[in-house]
mmCIF file of C-alpha atoms in Angstrom:
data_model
loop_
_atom_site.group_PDB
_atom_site.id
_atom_site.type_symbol
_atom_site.label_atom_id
_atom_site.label_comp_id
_atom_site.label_asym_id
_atom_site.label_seq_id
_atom_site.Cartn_x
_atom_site.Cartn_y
_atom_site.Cartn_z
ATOM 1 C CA UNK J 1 62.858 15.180 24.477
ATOM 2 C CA UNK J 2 60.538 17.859 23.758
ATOM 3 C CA UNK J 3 58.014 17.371 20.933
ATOM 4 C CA UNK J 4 56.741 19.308 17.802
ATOM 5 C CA UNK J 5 54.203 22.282 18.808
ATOM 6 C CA UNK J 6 51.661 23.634 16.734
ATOM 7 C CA UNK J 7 50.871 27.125 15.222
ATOM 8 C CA UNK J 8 48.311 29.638 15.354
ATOM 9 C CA UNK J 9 45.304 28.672 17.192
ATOM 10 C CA UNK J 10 41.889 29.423 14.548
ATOM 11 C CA UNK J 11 44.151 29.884 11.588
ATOM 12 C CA UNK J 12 41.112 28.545 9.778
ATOM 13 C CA UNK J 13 41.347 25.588 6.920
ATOM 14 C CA UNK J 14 41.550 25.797 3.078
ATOM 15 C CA UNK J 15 38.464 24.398 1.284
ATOM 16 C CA UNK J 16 35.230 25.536 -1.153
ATOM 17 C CA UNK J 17 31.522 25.707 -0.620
ATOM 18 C CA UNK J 18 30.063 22.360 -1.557
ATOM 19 C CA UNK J 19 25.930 21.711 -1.999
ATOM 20 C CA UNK J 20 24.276 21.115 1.737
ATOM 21 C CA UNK J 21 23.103 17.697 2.303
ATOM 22 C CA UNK J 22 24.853 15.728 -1.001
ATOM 23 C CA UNK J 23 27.069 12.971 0.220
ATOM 24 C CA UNK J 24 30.821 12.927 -1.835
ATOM 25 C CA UNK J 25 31.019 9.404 -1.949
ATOM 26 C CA UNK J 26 33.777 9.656 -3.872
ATOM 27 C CA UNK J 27 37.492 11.770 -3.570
ATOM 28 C CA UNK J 28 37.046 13.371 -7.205
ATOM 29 C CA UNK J 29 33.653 14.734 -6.765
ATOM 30 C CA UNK J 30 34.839 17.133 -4.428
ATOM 31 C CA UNK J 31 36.360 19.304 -7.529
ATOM 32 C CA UNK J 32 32.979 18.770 -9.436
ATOM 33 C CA UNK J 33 30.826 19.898 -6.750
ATOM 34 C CA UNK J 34 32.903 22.596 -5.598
ATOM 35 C CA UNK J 35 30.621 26.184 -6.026
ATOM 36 C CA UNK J 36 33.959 28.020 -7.109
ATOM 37 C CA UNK J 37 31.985 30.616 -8.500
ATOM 38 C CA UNK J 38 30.790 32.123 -5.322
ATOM 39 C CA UNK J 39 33.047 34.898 -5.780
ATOM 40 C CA UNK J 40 31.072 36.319 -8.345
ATOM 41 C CA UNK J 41 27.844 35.451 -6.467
ATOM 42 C CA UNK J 42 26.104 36.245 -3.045
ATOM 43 C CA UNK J 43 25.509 34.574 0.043
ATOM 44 C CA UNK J 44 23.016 34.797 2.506
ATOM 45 C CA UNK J 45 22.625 33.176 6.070
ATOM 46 C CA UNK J 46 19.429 31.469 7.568
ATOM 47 C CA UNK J 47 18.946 34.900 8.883
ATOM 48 C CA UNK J 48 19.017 36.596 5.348
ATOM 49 C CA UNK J 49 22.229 38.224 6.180
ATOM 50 C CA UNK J 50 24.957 38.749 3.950
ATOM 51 C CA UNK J 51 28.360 38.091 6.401
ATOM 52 C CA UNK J 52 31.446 38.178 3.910
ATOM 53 C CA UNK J 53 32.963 40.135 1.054
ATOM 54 C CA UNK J 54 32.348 37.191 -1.483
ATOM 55 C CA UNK J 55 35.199 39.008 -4.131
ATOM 56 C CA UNK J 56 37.694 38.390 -1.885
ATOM 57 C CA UNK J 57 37.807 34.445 -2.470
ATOM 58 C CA UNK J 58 36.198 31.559 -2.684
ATOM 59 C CA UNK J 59 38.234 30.382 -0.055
ATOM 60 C CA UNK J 60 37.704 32.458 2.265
ATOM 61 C CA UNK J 61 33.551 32.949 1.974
ATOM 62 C CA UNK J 62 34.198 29.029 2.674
ATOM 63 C CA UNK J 63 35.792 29.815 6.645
ATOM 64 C CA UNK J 64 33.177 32.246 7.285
ATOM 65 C CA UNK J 65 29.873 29.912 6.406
ATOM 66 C CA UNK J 66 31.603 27.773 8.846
ATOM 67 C CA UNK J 67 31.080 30.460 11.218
ATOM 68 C CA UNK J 68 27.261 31.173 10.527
ATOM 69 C CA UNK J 69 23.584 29.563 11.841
ATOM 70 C CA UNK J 70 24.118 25.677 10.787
ATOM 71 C CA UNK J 71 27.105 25.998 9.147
ATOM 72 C CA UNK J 72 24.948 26.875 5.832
ATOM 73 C CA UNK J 73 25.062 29.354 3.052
ATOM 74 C CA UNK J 74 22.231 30.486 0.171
ATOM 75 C CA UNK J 75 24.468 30.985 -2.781
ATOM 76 C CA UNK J 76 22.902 33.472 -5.623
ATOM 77 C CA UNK J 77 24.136 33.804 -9.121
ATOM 78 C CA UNK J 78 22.832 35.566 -12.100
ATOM 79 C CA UNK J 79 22.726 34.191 -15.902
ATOM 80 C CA UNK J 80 25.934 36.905 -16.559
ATOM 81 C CA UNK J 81 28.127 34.353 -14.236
ATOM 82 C CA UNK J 82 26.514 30.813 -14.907
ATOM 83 C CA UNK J 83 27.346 31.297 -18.612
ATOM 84 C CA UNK J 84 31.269 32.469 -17.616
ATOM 85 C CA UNK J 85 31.836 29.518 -15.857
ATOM 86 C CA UNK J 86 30.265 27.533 -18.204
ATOM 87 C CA UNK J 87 32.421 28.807 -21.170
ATOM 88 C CA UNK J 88 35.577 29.475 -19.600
ATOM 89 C CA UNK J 89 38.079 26.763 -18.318
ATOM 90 C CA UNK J 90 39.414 26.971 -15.292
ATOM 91 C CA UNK J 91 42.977 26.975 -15.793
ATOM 92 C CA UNK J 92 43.467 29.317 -18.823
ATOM 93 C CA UNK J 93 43.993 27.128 -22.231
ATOM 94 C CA UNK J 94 42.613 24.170 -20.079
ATOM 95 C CA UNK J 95 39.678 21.856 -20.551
ATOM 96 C CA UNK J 96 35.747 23.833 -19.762
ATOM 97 C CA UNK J 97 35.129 21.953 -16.508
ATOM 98 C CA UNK J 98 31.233 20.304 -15.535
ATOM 99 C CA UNK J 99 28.431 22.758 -15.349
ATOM 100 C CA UNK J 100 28.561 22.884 -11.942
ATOM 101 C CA UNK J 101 25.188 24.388 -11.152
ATOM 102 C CA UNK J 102 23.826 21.520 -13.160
ATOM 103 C CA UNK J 103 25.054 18.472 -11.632
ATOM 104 C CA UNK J 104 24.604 19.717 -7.891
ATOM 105 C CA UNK J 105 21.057 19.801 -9.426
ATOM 106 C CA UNK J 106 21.358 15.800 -10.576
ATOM 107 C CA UNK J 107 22.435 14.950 -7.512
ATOM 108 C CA UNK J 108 19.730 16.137 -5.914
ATOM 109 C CA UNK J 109 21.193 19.618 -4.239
ATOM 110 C CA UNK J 110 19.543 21.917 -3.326
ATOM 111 C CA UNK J 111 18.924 24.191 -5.958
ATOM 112 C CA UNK J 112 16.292 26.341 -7.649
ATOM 113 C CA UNK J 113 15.699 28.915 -10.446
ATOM 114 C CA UNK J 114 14.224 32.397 -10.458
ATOM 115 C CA UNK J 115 13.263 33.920 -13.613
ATOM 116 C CA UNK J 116 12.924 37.918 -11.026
ATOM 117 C CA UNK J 117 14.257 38.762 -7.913
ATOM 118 C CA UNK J 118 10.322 38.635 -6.604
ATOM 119 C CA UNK J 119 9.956 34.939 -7.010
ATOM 120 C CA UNK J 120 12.731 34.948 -4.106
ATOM 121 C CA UNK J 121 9.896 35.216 -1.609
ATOM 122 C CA UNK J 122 8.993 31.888 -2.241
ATOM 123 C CA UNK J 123 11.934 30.038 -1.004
ATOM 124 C CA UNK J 124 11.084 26.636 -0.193
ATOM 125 C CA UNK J 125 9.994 26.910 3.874
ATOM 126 C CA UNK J 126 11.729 23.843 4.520
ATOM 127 C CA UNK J 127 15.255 25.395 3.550
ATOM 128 C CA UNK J 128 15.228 27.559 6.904
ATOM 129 C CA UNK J 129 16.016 31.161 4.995
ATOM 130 C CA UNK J 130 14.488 34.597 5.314
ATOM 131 C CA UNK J 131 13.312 34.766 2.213
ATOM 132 C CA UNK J 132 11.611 37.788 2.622
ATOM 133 C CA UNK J 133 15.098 39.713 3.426
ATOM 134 C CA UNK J 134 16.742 37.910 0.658
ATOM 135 C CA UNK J 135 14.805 38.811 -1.826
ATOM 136 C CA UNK J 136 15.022 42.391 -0.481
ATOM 137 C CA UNK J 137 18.668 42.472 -0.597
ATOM 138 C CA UNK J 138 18.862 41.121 -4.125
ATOM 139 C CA UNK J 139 16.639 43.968 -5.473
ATOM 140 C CA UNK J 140 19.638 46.373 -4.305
ATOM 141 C CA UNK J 141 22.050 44.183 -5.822
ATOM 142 C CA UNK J 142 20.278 44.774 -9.118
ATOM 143 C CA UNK J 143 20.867 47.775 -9.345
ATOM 144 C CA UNK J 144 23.930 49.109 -6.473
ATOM 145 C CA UNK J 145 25.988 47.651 -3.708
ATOM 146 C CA UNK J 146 24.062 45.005 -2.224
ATOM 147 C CA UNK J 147 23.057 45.257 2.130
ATOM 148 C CA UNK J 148 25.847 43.815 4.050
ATOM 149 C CA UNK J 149 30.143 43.700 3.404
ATOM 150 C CA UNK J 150 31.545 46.185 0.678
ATOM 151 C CA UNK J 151 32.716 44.170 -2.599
ATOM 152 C CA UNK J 152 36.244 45.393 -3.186
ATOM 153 C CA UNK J 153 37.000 43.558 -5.747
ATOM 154 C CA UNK J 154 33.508 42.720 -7.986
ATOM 155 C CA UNK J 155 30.798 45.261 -7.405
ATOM 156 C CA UNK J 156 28.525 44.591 -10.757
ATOM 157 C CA UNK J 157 25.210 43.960 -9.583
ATOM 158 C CA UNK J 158 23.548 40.525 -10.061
ATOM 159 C CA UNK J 159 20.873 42.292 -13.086
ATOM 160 C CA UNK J 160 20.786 39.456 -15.482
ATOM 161 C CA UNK J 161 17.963 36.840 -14.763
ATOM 162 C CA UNK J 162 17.157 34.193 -14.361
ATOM 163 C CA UNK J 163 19.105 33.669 -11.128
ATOM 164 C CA UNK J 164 20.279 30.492 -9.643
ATOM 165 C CA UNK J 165 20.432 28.985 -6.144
ATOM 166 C CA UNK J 166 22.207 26.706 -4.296
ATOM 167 C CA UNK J 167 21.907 26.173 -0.704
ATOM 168 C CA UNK J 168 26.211 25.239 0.287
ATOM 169 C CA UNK J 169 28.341 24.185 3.377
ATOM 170 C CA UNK J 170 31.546 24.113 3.406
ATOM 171 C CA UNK J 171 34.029 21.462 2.708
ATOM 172 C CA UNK J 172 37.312 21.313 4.446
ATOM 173 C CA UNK J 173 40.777 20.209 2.111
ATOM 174 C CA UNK J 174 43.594 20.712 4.616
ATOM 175 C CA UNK J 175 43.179 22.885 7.849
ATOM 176 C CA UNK J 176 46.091 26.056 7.931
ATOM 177 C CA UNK J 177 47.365 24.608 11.450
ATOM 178 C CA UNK J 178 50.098 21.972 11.512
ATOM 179 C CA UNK J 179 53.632 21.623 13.285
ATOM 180 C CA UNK J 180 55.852 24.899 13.577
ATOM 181 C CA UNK J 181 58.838 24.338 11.132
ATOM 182 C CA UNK J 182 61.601 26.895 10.533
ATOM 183 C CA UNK J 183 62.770 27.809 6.957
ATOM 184 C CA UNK J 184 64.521 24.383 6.458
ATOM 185 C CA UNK J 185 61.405 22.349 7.288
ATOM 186 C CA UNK J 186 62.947 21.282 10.712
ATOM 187 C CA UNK J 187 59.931 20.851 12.876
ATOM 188 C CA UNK J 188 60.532 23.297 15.891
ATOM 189 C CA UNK J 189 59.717 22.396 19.603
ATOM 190 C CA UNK J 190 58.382 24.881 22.065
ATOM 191 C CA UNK J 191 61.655 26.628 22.840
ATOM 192 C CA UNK J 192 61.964 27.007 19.407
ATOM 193 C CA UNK J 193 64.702 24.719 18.897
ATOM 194 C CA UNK J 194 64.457 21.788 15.565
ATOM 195 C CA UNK J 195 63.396 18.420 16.732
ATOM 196 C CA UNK J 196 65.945 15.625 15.740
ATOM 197 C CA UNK J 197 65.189 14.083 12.897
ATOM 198 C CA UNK J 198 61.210 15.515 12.112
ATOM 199 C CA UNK J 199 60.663 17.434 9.426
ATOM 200 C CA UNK J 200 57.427 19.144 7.699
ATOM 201 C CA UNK J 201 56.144 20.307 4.735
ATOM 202 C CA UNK J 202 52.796 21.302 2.947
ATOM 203 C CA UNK J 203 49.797 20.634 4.548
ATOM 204 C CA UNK J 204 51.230 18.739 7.774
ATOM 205 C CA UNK J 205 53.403 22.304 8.683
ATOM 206 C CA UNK J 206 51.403 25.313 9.861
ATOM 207 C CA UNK J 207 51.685 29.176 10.049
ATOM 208 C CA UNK J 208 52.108 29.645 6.027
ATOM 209 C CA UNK J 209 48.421 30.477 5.700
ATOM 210 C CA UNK J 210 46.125 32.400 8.383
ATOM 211 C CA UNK J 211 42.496 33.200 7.680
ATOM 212 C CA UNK J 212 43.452 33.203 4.130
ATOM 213 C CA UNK J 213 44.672 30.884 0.982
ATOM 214 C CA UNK J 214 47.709 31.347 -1.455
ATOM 215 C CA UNK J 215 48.897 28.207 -3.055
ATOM 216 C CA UNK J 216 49.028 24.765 -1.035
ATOM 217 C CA UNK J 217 50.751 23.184 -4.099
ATOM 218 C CA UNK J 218 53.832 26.049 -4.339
ATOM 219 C CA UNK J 219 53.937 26.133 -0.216
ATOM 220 C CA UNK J 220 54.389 22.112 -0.430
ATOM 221 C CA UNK J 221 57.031 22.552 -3.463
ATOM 222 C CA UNK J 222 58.860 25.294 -1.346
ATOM 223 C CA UNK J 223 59.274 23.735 1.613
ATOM 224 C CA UNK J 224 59.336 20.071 0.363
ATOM 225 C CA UNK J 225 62.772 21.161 -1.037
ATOM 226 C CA UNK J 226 63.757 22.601 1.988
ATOM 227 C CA UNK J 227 63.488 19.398 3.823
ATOM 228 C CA UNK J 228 65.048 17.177 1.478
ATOM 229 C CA UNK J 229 67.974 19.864 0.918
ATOM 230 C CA UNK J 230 68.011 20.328 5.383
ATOM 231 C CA UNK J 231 68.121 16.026 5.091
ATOM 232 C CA UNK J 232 71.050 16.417 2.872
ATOM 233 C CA UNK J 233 73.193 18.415 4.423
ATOM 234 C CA UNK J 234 72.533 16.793 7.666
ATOM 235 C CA UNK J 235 73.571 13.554 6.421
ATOM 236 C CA UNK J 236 76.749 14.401 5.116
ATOM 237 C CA UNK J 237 77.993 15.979 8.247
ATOM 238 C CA UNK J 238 76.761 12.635 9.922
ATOM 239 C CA UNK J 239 78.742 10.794 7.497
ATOM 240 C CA UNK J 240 81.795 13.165 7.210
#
């Protein structure tokens, strides 16, 4: 009997930018450590190069550091979007969440602080960036559109100092590929047909997301009660 196939080949993987080189030793420091502000931020390869339209999402600027020298990302913020995320929960009417900046810093990220774009040039060696070419590009940013990928969605300019840095990776939470499933949650084989019996939802089905993020949580409601309304009706016609 044929078995489940799988969807789109380099679909990519849902996840955020975590601080390089800090081990989550633990499941629920993942949250803690995630940069989630990056949206409102810059990032720079090894090479100096900005490579993504950061406004888009989080989410996505976390597939394409995956994609760069090392797998590595400098992440810039100003004071203007430190102090947001500090005083602003992250689910409206919610708890404020940890000072994010701050405890990548305690656990030894890492991070640094410039009081002027200048002090950019002297990026610790070690780290592997152009500094020079950073600090170049965030003198634009001050001011206009930063070098690299058009912001559609936040172009104000990083001009409130001091700035803050955190040198990320990504971290993956569930990949977008998974078994093919049909609108019921029947797992499909590779004439298309369901497999007897198989059935998946959320993160284990694939082809709801490609090269971009909208909801794991609402795509595993959806199609959980699919397959549990698809195992109904199949066992009362087996019972019938």
């Amino acid at each position: 009997m044929p078995g489940g196939v799988f969807g789109v080949d380099g679909a990519g993987f849902y996840g955020h930018l975590v601080p390089y080189g800090v081990d989550l030793v633990d499941p629920s420091q993942f949250v803690s450590l995630s940069q989630f502000y990056s949206q409102e931020g810059l990032l720079f390869n090894l090479r100096g190069e900005r490579f993504v339209d950061e406004s888009v999402s989080d989410a996505v600027s976390t597939m394409a550091v995956l994609e760069q020298p090392e797998a590595r990302a400098l992440l810039v913020i100003d004071q203007r979007v430190r102090d947001w995320w500090r005083d602003t929960p992250l689910v409206p009417g919610g708890a404020l969440g940890p000072e994010r900046f701050e405890l990548a810093s305690r656990r030894g990220a890492r991070c640094a602080v410039a009081n002027d774009v200048d002090e950019f040039a002297d990026l610790p060696e070690e780290w592997g960036y152009d500094a020079p070419t950073i600090r170049d590009a965030l003198r634009a940013a001050s001011t206009a559109e930063p070098p690299g990928p058009r912001r559609r969605y936040d172009d104000r300019p990083l001009a409130d100092p001091p700035y803050y840095v955190v040198d990320v990776c990504p971290a993956i939470t569930f990949t977008f590929g998974g078994l093919v499933t049909d609108a019921d949650a029947r797992v499909l084989d590779s004439r298309g047909m369901p497999v007897p019996g198989l059935l998946a939802a959320g993160a284990d089905a694939g082809g709801t997301f490609v090269r971009d993020y909208a909801g794991g949580l609402a795509n595993a409601l959806v199609f959980g009660l699919a397959a549990a309304a698809a195992t109904a009706r199949e066992t009362r016609t087996a019972t019938a």
